[in-house]
């Protein structure tokens, strides 16, 4: 489905995502479920369905991934979950609290890349809530924008710098 979506055939990509979910129901595997939920709900579902429909499945993917020891996909699922949650315009108080705990957990498991991306979204949420000195600069309890941009440039990490600019 993801490859079909890259070719701009969004209707068919979405259909393949739905087929994946049906296959998953028919042939359950906890070790695959986290990966499949992440792929479908972060990359495909929003092509034809409201983004808020993916919030609960992405949180489920995180929980399943952690329960089977798939920390990498679990952390990507939680990052995807906080992105979808924040983009839906839901109250930020609950997700900010959850994200603070997640950041500690991902630090413990050395999920550095996902941790850095999550801190950008976390600081953005803090800014939206008025919990930073300047709402236009990602600087506060979650991260320091200047340090992140220096890191991104020195490591040629376009994903981090693009996310900082997006926020």
Steps between C-alpha positions, in 0.01 A plus 500: 500500500779746584668449162170548320446820699837629385367469146209728599238225476360586843172314464679174423764557771223549755327183376821300547529638853149380576585158354801488732276565799258227388788257453626590847159420650485168319858395581596675824863532599599729786853526361370640169199695626699797629679540165183461296297743710779757472531461122126517438408773746794736454566463130172393339185553702501879479486478120127424514393516866514766773834512678330467839399145400867405533562627853381193693656244260838676521487497879407131480798440269726663759365285781522178300852582380618556856329181620684285244833682532482683168619828650594658165154465347337580832687829518416585138136420576495732799664779299235449232230498769609835646519654152149388410368605841655846476382555142139417594466798730417294808578639848875484549516455879462120504734435207769730639505297822514169307772631270718605793493141628559361152807720454652357819419148384654550155810651657532189717472276192745716297248576225689819422359591160136454600578672828630810322200514266261455792664780697431740212128417508501505881653849513254617235212384718652678801527816290135473391402469864690820586768315697801663337646849498455548125234297317687542171822338620522134598689562819394376842457185707483277192794620294720787388440595137850640450665179624272287284574699188875482566472123546287458188743702289813335636351153445332590170166391649237658279211327676565675831561843346187469283289407802635797696415730208153342466413572861 
